């Protein structure tokens, strides 16, 4: 059979349209409106300190729980550590150049708390602060707006009890105050914490992440509480130490509930599930209290709350950052909760990381659920991206067509949210570079730039070329 080329197909469609007296359109041109993003929409990339910086023992940096954990045999893939990572500590100018070449307006980065306060508190380390001054100044010189996360999991190892102690939440607020007072003249956007569930549950209940503990429900719930308390105290500290107009938020991987079919009942089920499914974290932060249903469910294991905690935790935010990767499908049901979660069948597709199931509509529903339930003033996608089995050819190319597919479909769905009027202000692609993917070490690549770790050379992948076009046109095809 003769292969039908795109051109033939276009011709035959055009001929059929003419015959049927349908509106005319040019060959290859879609009848659908182009997916143009709102004017001023911010495009960016995201990274995190421990995943890219390396220089783990340089210039007075103190160890974090991730240094200890990754150096403990059996904890990370292949025993990989962040000792060198992308060596961005030394190569940051090259990385800012990559951002510049993409044409991004903005960059989300995090600060290594133990680089600034090697002991977690006490005396700051001037060389650590200098590094972040240099990075921020380099970004600004390239007209790239920094969005800074104060805590992306690399807790100073010296803090007694880690997140099991309320003192850590207070130490975090002091560090946030110091850091934002220092950077607040140049940086106007701060996120307190990244992904509560990863640094609390994965670190203290499941033991898959640093510090690798497997606590019982009671103490593990207290760790969660100390995490949201740290966020709240830090919001207060940032407000008190920065000029008016500084924007404060957080980056949260809220569970995104997607209606299995878009019926009014299932959409309502997704809303209910959004509140309940995020009860210990985002719901508590945005409602300024724990849901009764959560407290009832946890019973004797519910966290201890001290007077004033929720005044801090419920501090109003300027924006909510959502890290969006995967969908959780939900439908209406007659159960007590009013919804039921669908487990994906074994054949459900995923990217190179087995947990990274593909459901591009999750980015639309993530924004919509959060805006509909909590009426937040502004939303950013603070992370979205995927791992692929990238192969660097001898010519230095990486044809990551699957990553382009993943990103294109997510952006089409994000466009839907923007077009419906939801207040999405920007998008940070995870990640600028392949980097230390936590317990998966260097075995999973999330970058749109390939990093050849032995040489630290960076190569733009096909996805980087594609993203550059998206940014230039403020549009996704
Ligand atoms: C996020 N999960 O982590 C983090 O913010 C990044 O540091 C990380 O590199 C990126 O996503 C890719 O993993 C997650 O198992 C890690 O569902 C694991 C999960 C989700 C997010």
PDB file of N, CA, C and O in Angstrom, residues 81-142:
ATOM      1  N   UNK A  81      26.539   9.536  45.081  1.00  0.00           N
ATOM      2  CA  UNK A  81      26.404  10.638  46.044  1.00  0.00           C
ATOM      3  C   UNK A  81      26.364  11.972  45.290  1.00  0.00           C
ATOM      4  O   UNK A  81      26.653  12.021  44.097  1.00  0.00           O
ATOM      5  N   UNK A  82      26.085  13.031  46.029  1.00  0.00           N
ATOM      6  CA  UNK A  82      26.104  14.373  45.429  1.00  0.00           C
ATOM      7  C   UNK A  82      27.444  15.070  45.615  1.00  0.00           C
ATOM      8  O   UNK A  82      27.505  16.290  45.481  1.00  0.00           O
ATOM      9  N   UNK A  83      28.493  14.321  45.917  1.00  0.00           N
ATOM     10  CA  UNK A  83      29.814  14.938  46.171  1.00  0.00           C
ATOM     11  C   UNK A  83      30.238  15.872  45.037  1.00  0.00           C
ATOM     12  O   UNK A  83      30.789  16.936  45.284  1.00  0.00           O
ATOM     13  N   UNK A  84      30.026  15.414  43.807  1.00  0.00           N
ATOM     14  CA  UNK A  84      30.449  16.210  42.643  1.00  0.00           C
ATOM     15  C   UNK A  84      29.237  16.653  41.812  1.00  0.00           C
ATOM     16  O   UNK A  84      29.171  17.782  41.343  1.00  0.00           O
ATOM     17  N   UNK A  85      28.291  15.746  41.649  1.00  0.00           N
ATOM     18  CA  UNK A  85      27.050  16.025  40.895  1.00  0.00           C
ATOM     19  C   UNK A  85      27.370  16.714  39.564  1.00  0.00           C
ATOM     20  O   UNK A  85      28.199  16.225  38.801  1.00  0.00           O
ATOM     21  N   UNK A  86      26.747  17.868  39.299  1.00  0.00           N
ATOM     22  CA  UNK A  86      27.028  18.586  38.044  1.00  0.00           C
ATOM     23  C   UNK A  86      28.161  19.598  38.215  1.00  0.00           C
ATOM     24  O   UNK A  86      28.437  20.370  37.292  1.00  0.00           O
ATOM     25  N   UNK A  87      28.744  19.605  39.410  1.00  0.00           N
ATOM     26  CA  UNK A  87      29.811  20.579  39.707  1.00  0.00           C
ATOM     27  C   UNK A  87      29.366  22.008  39.414  1.00  0.00           C
ATOM     28  O   UNK A  87      30.161  22.863  39.035  1.00  0.00           O
ATOM     29  N   UNK A  88      28.098  22.250  39.596  1.00  0.00           N
ATOM     30  CA  UNK A  88      27.571  23.582  39.302  1.00  0.00           C
ATOM     31  C   UNK A  88      28.158  24.634  40.246  1.00  0.00           C
ATOM     32  O   UNK A  88      28.124  25.821  39.936  1.00  0.00           O
ATOM     33  N   UNK A  89      28.707  24.179  41.364  1.00  0.00           N
ATOM     34  CA  UNK A  89      29.372  25.132  42.276  1.00  0.00           C
ATOM     35  C   UNK A  89      30.474  25.869  41.519  1.00  0.00           C
ATOM     36  O   UNK A  89      30.694  27.054  41.728  1.00  0.00           O
ATOM     37  N   UNK A  90      31.162  25.124  40.649  1.00  0.00           N
ATOM     38  CA  UNK A  90      32.226  25.761  39.860  1.00  0.00           C
ATOM     39  C   UNK A  90      31.752  26.178  38.464  1.00  0.00           C
ATOM     40  O   UNK A  90      32.297  27.106  37.887  1.00  0.00           O
ATOM     41  N   UNK A  91      30.750  25.461  37.948  1.00  0.00           N
ATOM     42  CA  UNK A  91      30.360  25.689  36.552  1.00  0.00           C
ATOM     43  C   UNK A  91      29.081  26.520  36.426  1.00  0.00           C
ATOM     44  O   UNK A  91      28.419  26.498  35.389  1.00  0.00           O
ATOM     45  N   UNK A  92      28.736  27.260  37.484  1.00  0.00           N
ATOM     46  CA  UNK A  92      27.442  27.952  37.465  1.00  0.00           C
ATOM     47  C   UNK A  92      27.330  28.939  36.301  1.00  0.00           C
ATOM     48  O   UNK A  92      26.253  29.123  35.748  1.00  0.00           O
ATOM     49  N   UNK A  93      28.454  29.530  35.905  1.00  0.00           N
ATOM     50  CA  UNK A  93      28.348  30.488  34.792  1.00  0.00           C
ATOM     51  C   UNK A  93      27.942  29.782  33.506  1.00  0.00           C
ATOM     52  O   UNK A  93      27.174  30.309  32.707  1.00  0.00           O
ATOM     53  N   UNK A  94      28.480  28.581  33.345  1.00  0.00           N
ATOM     54  CA  UNK A  94      28.111  27.806  32.158  1.00  0.00           C
ATOM     55  C   UNK A  94      26.616  27.464  32.214  1.00  0.00           C
ATOM     56  O   UNK A  94      25.929  27.476  31.200  1.00  0.00           O
ATOM     57  N   UNK A  95      26.134  27.147  33.403  1.00  0.00           N
ATOM     58  CA  UNK A  95      24.720  26.779  33.531  1.00  0.00           C
ATOM     59  C   UNK A  95      23.803  27.986  33.298  1.00  0.00           C
ATOM     60  O   UNK A  95      22.736  27.853  32.698  1.00  0.00           O
ATOM     61  N   UNK A  96      24.226  29.140  33.749  1.00  0.00           N
ATOM     62  CA  UNK A  96      23.430  30.339  33.471  1.00  0.00           C
ATOM     63  C   UNK A  96      23.446  30.610  31.961  1.00  0.00           C
ATOM     64  O   UNK A  96      22.440  31.031  31.384  1.00  0.00           O
ATOM     65  N   UNK A  97      24.569  30.312  31.333  1.00  0.00           N
ATOM     66  CA  UNK A  97      24.637  30.470  29.870  1.00  0.00           C
ATOM     67  C   UNK A  97      23.620  29.541  29.179  1.00  0.00           C
ATOM     68  O   UNK A  97      22.964  29.940  28.206  1.00  0.00           O
ATOM     69  N   UNK A  98      23.473  28.328  29.692  1.00  0.00           N
ATOM     70  CA  UNK A  98      22.480  27.403  29.113  1.00  0.00           C
ATOM     71  C   UNK A  98      21.080  27.999  29.236  1.00  0.00           C
ATOM     72  O   UNK A  98      20.264  27.917  28.309  1.00  0.00           O
ATOM     73  N   UNK A  99      20.813  28.588  30.404  1.00  0.00           N
ATOM     74  CA  UNK A  99      19.499  29.216  30.617  1.00  0.00           C
ATOM     75  C   UNK A  99      19.300  30.365  29.634  1.00  0.00           C
ATOM     76  O   UNK A  99      18.231  30.519  29.045  1.00  0.00           O
ATOM     77  N   UNK A 100      20.351  31.137  29.489  1.00  0.00           N
ATOM     78  CA  UNK A 100      20.298  32.270  28.564  1.00  0.00           C
ATOM     79  C   UNK A 100      20.020  31.777  27.134  1.00  0.00           C
ATOM     80  O   UNK A 100      19.199  32.339  26.418  1.00  0.00           O
ATOM     81  N   UNK A 101      20.699  30.707  26.743  1.00  0.00           N
ATOM     82  CA  UNK A 101      20.514  30.175  25.385  1.00  0.00           C
ATOM     83  C   UNK A 101      19.080  29.661  25.165  1.00  0.00           C
ATOM     84  O   UNK A 101      18.577  29.694  24.043  1.00  0.00           O
ATOM     85  N   UNK A 102      18.465  29.169  26.236  1.00  0.00           N
ATOM     86  CA  UNK A 102      17.071  28.712  26.108  1.00  0.00           C
ATOM     87  C   UNK A 102      16.119  29.903  25.966  1.00  0.00           C
ATOM     88  O   UNK A 102      15.011  29.755  25.453  1.00  0.00           O
ATOM     89  N   UNK A 103      16.541  31.035  26.495  1.00  0.00           N
ATOM     90  CA  UNK A 103      15.675  32.217  26.469  1.00  0.00           C
ATOM     91  C   UNK A 103      14.695  32.283  27.625  1.00  0.00           C
ATOM     92  O   UNK A 103      13.704  33.023  27.556  1.00  0.00           O
ATOM     93  N   UNK A 104      14.952  31.534  28.704  1.00  0.00           N
ATOM     94  CA  UNK A 104      14.024  31.559  29.850  1.00  0.00           C
ATOM     95  C   UNK A 104      14.007  32.937  30.490  1.00  0.00           C
ATOM     96  O   UNK A 104      14.994  33.666  30.450  1.00  0.00           O
ATOM     97  N   UNK A 105      12.855  33.259  31.078  1.00  0.00           N
ATOM     98  CA  UNK A 105      12.762  34.520  31.825  1.00  0.00           C
ATOM     99  C   UNK A 105      13.136  34.301  33.282  1.00  0.00           C
ATOM    100  O   UNK A 105      13.374  35.247  34.015  1.00  0.00           O
ATOM    101  N   UNK A 106      13.123  33.029  33.719  1.00  0.00           N
ATOM    102  CA  UNK A 106      13.233  32.784  35.144  1.00  0.00           C
ATOM    103  C   UNK A 106      13.883  31.434  35.435  1.00  0.00           C
ATOM    104  O   UNK A 106      13.942  30.562  34.559  1.00  0.00           O
ATOM    105  N   UNK A 107      14.389  31.299  36.659  1.00  0.00           N
ATOM    106  CA  UNK A 107      15.096  30.080  37.050  1.00  0.00           C
ATOM    107  C   UNK A 107      14.780  29.788  38.505  1.00  0.00           C
ATOM    108  O   UNK A 107      14.888  30.671  39.359  1.00  0.00           O
ATOM    109  N   UNK A 108      14.363  28.558  38.777  1.00  0.00           N
ATOM    110  CA  UNK A 108      14.104  28.142  40.158  1.00  0.00           C
ATOM    111  C   UNK A 108      15.290  27.333  40.656  1.00  0.00           C
ATOM    112  O   UNK A 108      15.636  26.311  40.061  1.00  0.00           O
ATOM    113  N   UNK A 109      15.908  27.810  41.721  1.00  0.00           N
ATOM    114  CA  UNK A 109      17.078  27.139  42.291  1.00  0.00           C
ATOM    115  C   UNK A 109      16.884  27.044  43.794  1.00  0.00           C
ATOM    116  O   UNK A 109      16.020  27.712  44.354  1.00  0.00           O
ATOM    117  N   UNK A 110      17.676  26.201  44.443  1.00  0.00           N
ATOM    118  CA  UNK A 110      17.551  26.151  45.905  1.00  0.00           C
ATOM    119  C   UNK A 110      18.883  26.463  46.552  1.00  0.00           C
ATOM    120  O   UNK A 110      19.929  26.456  45.908  1.00  0.00           O
ATOM    121  N   UNK A 111      18.806  26.744  47.841  1.00  0.00           N
ATOM    122  CA  UNK A 111      19.999  27.073  48.622  1.00  0.00           C
ATOM    123  C   UNK A 111      20.305  25.914  49.559  1.00  0.00           C
ATOM    124  O   UNK A 111      19.403  25.341  50.177  1.00  0.00           O
ATOM    125  N   UNK A 112      21.572  25.573  49.595  1.00  0.00           N
ATOM    126  CA  UNK A 112      22.024  24.535  50.517  1.00  0.00           C
ATOM    127  C   UNK A 112      22.192  25.181  51.890  1.00  0.00           C
ATOM    128  O   UNK A 112      23.108  25.965  52.121  1.00  0.00           O
ATOM    129  N   UNK A 113      21.267  24.845  52.776  1.00  0.00           N
ATOM    130  CA  UNK A 113      21.224  25.430  54.132  1.00  0.00           C
ATOM    131  C   UNK A 113      22.582  25.237  54.818  1.00  0.00           C
ATOM    132  O   UNK A 113      23.114  26.165  55.442  1.00  0.00           O
ATOM    133  N   UNK A 114      23.178  24.047  54.657  1.00  0.00           N
ATOM    134  CA  UNK A 114      24.430  23.772  55.381  1.00  0.00           C
ATOM    135  C   UNK A 114      25.653  24.390  54.698  1.00  0.00           C
ATOM    136  O   UNK A 114      26.754  24.318  55.232  1.00  0.00           O
ATOM    137  N   UNK A 115      25.465  24.962  53.522  1.00  0.00           N
ATOM    138  CA  UNK A 115      26.557  25.739  52.937  1.00  0.00           C
ATOM    139  C   UNK A 115      26.594  27.125  53.608  1.00  0.00           C
ATOM    140  O   UNK A 115      27.649  27.714  53.781  1.00  0.00           O
ATOM    141  N   UNK A 116      25.409  27.596  53.979  1.00  0.00           N
ATOM    142  CA  UNK A 116      25.308  28.913  54.605  1.00  0.00           C
ATOM    143  C   UNK A 116      25.482  28.809  56.129  1.00  0.00           C
ATOM    144  O   UNK A 116      26.196  29.595  56.737  1.00  0.00           O
ATOM    145  N   UNK A 117      24.812  27.834  56.733  1.00  0.00           N
ATOM    146  CA  UNK A 117      24.983  27.566  58.166  1.00  0.00           C
ATOM    147  C   UNK A 117      25.463  26.114  58.307  1.00  0.00           C
ATOM    148  O   UNK A 117      24.641  25.193  58.376  1.00  0.00           O
ATOM    149  N   UNK A 118      26.786  25.919  58.360  1.00  0.00           N
ATOM    150  CA  UNK A 118      27.323  24.549  58.384  1.00  0.00           C
ATOM    151  C   UNK A 118      26.767  23.704  59.528  1.00  0.00           C
ATOM    152  O   UNK A 118      26.640  22.489  59.401  1.00  0.00           O
ATOM    153  N   UNK A 119      26.397  24.368  60.634  1.00  0.00           N
ATOM    154  CA  UNK A 119      25.837  23.643  61.783  1.00  0.00           C
ATOM    155  C   UNK A 119      24.314  23.748  61.801  1.00  0.00           C
ATOM    156  O   UNK A 119      23.679  23.360  62.787  1.00  0.00           O
ATOM    157  N   UNK A 120      23.732  24.340  60.782  1.00  0.00           N
ATOM    158  CA  UNK A 120      22.279  24.512  60.749  1.00  0.00           C
ATOM    159  C   UNK A 120      21.844  25.801  61.419  1.00  0.00           C
ATOM    160  O   UNK A 120      20.791  26.340  61.136  1.00  0.00           O
ATOM    161  N   UNK A 121      22.651  26.277  62.380  1.00  0.00           N
ATOM    162  CA  UNK A 121      22.375  27.557  63.058  1.00  0.00           C
ATOM    163  C   UNK A 121      23.694  28.099  63.565  1.00  0.00           C
ATOM    164  O   UNK A 121      24.746  27.494  63.346  1.00  0.00           O
ATOM    165  N   UNK A 122      23.641  29.238  64.241  1.00  0.00           N
ATOM    166  CA  UNK A 122      24.887  29.816  64.768  1.00  0.00           C
ATOM    167  C   UNK A 122      25.535  30.722  63.751  1.00  0.00           C
ATOM    168  O   UNK A 122      24.873  31.560  63.140  1.00  0.00           O
ATOM    169  N   UNK A 123      26.833  30.490  63.555  1.00  0.00           N
ATOM    170  CA  UNK A 123      27.600  31.393  62.688  1.00  0.00           C
ATOM    171  C   UNK A 123      27.398  31.064  61.215  1.00  0.00           C
ATOM    172  O   UNK A 123      27.604  29.927  60.806  1.00  0.00           O
ATOM    173  N   UNK A 124      27.046  32.073  60.391  1.00  0.00           N
ATOM    174  CA  UNK A 124      26.970  31.812  58.956  1.00  0.00           C
ATOM    175  C   UNK A 124      28.367  31.705  58.338  1.00  0.00           C
ATOM    176  O   UNK A 124      29.335  32.214  58.899  1.00  0.00           O
ATOM    177  N   UNK A 125      28.428  31.041  57.212  1.00  0.00           N
ATOM    178  CA  UNK A 125      29.692  30.818  56.502  1.00  0.00           C
ATOM    179  C   UNK A 125      29.782  31.811  55.337  1.00  0.00           C
ATOM    180  O   UNK A 125      29.075  31.654  54.336  1.00  0.00           O
ATOM    181  N   UNK A 126      30.639  32.807  55.439  1.00  0.00           N
ATOM    182  CA  UNK A 126      30.665  33.862  54.413  1.00  0.00           C
ATOM    183  C   UNK A 126      30.896  33.327  53.006  1.00  0.00           C
ATOM    184  O   UNK A 126      30.312  33.833  52.048  1.00  0.00           O
ATOM    185  N   UNK A 127      31.717  32.280  52.879  1.00  0.00           N
ATOM    186  CA  UNK A 127      31.989  31.751  51.535  1.00  0.00           C
ATOM    187  C   UNK A 127      30.745  31.106  50.923  1.00  0.00           C
ATOM    188  O   UNK A 127      30.555  31.123  49.709  1.00  0.00           O
ATOM    189  N   UNK A 128      29.928  30.522  51.764  1.00  0.00           N
ATOM    190  CA  UNK A 128      28.678  29.929  51.279  1.00  0.00           C
ATOM    191  C   UNK A 128      27.752  31.013  50.745  1.00  0.00           C
ATOM    192  O   UNK A 128      27.152  30.878  49.672  1.00  0.00           O
ATOM    193  N   UNK A 129      27.649  32.097  51.498  1.00  0.00           N
ATOM    194  CA  UNK A 129      26.768  33.190  51.071  1.00  0.00           C
ATOM    195  C   UNK A 129      27.304  33.811  49.773  1.00  0.00           C
ATOM    196  O   UNK A 129      26.538  34.128  48.863  1.00  0.00           O
ATOM    197  N   UNK A 130      28.622  33.942  49.710  1.00  0.00           N
ATOM    198  CA  UNK A 130      29.239  34.513  48.499  1.00  0.00           C
ATOM    199  C   UNK A 130      28.824  33.744  47.263  1.00  0.00           C
ATOM    200  O   UNK A 130      28.581  34.328  46.207  1.00  0.00           O
ATOM    201  N   UNK A 131      28.787  32.420  47.387  1.00  0.00           N
ATOM    202  CA  UNK A 131      28.425  31.608  46.222  1.00  0.00           C
ATOM    203  C   UNK A 131      27.038  31.992  45.717  1.00  0.00           C
ATOM    204  O   UNK A 131      26.835  32.219  44.514  1.00  0.00           O
ATOM    205  N   UNK A 132      26.069  32.104  46.635  1.00  0.00           N
ATOM    206  CA  UNK A 132      24.713  32.423  46.178  1.00  0.00           C
ATOM    207  C   UNK A 132      24.628  33.867  45.661  1.00  0.00           C
ATOM    208  O   UNK A 132      23.862  34.150  44.737  1.00  0.00           O
ATOM    209  N   UNK A 133      25.435  34.745  46.221  1.00  0.00           N
ATOM    210  CA  UNK A 133      25.511  36.104  45.656  1.00  0.00           C
ATOM    211  C   UNK A 133      25.982  36.048  44.198  1.00  0.00           C
ATOM    212  O   UNK A 133      25.421  36.714  43.332  1.00  0.00           O
ATOM    213  N   UNK A 134      27.002  35.234  43.975  1.00  0.00           N
ATOM    214  CA  UNK A 134      27.550  35.156  42.608  1.00  0.00           C
ATOM    215  C   UNK A 134      26.517  34.593  41.636  1.00  0.00           C
ATOM    216  O   UNK A 134      26.349  35.090  40.527  1.00  0.00           O
ATOM    217  N   UNK A 135      25.807  33.547  42.063  1.00  0.00           N
ATOM    218  CA  UNK A 135      24.813  32.936  41.164  1.00  0.00           C
ATOM    219  C   UNK A 135      23.682  33.922  40.881  1.00  0.00           C
ATOM    220  O   UNK A 135      23.294  34.121  39.719  1.00  0.00           O
ATOM    221  N   UNK A 136      23.172  34.549  41.925  1.00  0.00           N
ATOM    222  CA  UNK A 136      22.065  35.499  41.743  1.00  0.00           C
ATOM    223  C   UNK A 136      22.506  36.651  40.832  1.00  0.00           C
ATOM    224  O   UNK A 136      21.781  37.044  39.912  1.00  0.00           O
ATOM    225  N   UNK A 137      23.699  37.162  41.075  1.00  0.00           N
ATOM    226  CA  UNK A 137      24.166  38.290  40.255  1.00  0.00           C
ATOM    227  C   UNK A 137      24.358  37.874  38.798  1.00  0.00           C
ATOM    228  O   UNK A 137      24.056  38.648  37.885  1.00  0.00           O
ATOM    229  N   UNK A 138      24.837  36.662  38.597  1.00  0.00           N
ATOM    230  CA  UNK A 138      25.023  36.167  37.228  1.00  0.00           C
ATOM    231  C   UNK A 138      23.662  36.019  36.526  1.00  0.00           C
ATOM    232  O   UNK A 138      23.522  36.357  35.347  1.00  0.00           O
ATOM    233  N   UNK A 139      22.671  35.543  37.255  1.00  0.00           N
ATOM    234  CA  UNK A 139      21.325  35.423  36.675  1.00  0.00           C
ATOM    235  C   UNK A 139      20.796  36.803  36.301  1.00  0.00           C
ATOM    236  O   UNK A 139      20.303  37.015  35.182  1.00  0.00           O
ATOM    237  N   UNK A 140      20.899  37.739  37.235  1.00  0.00           N
ATOM    238  CA  UNK A 140      20.353  39.072  36.987  1.00  0.00           C
ATOM    239  C   UNK A 140      21.075  39.746  35.820  1.00  0.00           C
ATOM    240  O   UNK A 140      20.438  40.414  35.000  1.00  0.00           O
ATOM    241  N   UNK A 141      22.375  39.527  35.726  1.00  0.00           N
ATOM    242  CA  UNK A 141      23.128  40.115  34.611  1.00  0.00           C
ATOM    243  C   UNK A 141      22.634  39.565  33.273  1.00  0.00           C
ATOM    244  O   UNK A 141      22.766  40.205  32.234  1.00  0.00           O
ATOM    245  N   UNK A 142      22.043  38.356  33.318  1.00  0.00           N
ATOM    246  CA  UNK A 142      21.500  37.744  32.105  1.00  0.00           C
ATOM    247  C   UNK A 142      19.990  37.945  31.980  1.00  0.00           C
ATOM    248  O   UNK A 142      19.329  37.249  31.208  1.00  0.00           O
TER     249      UNK A 142
END
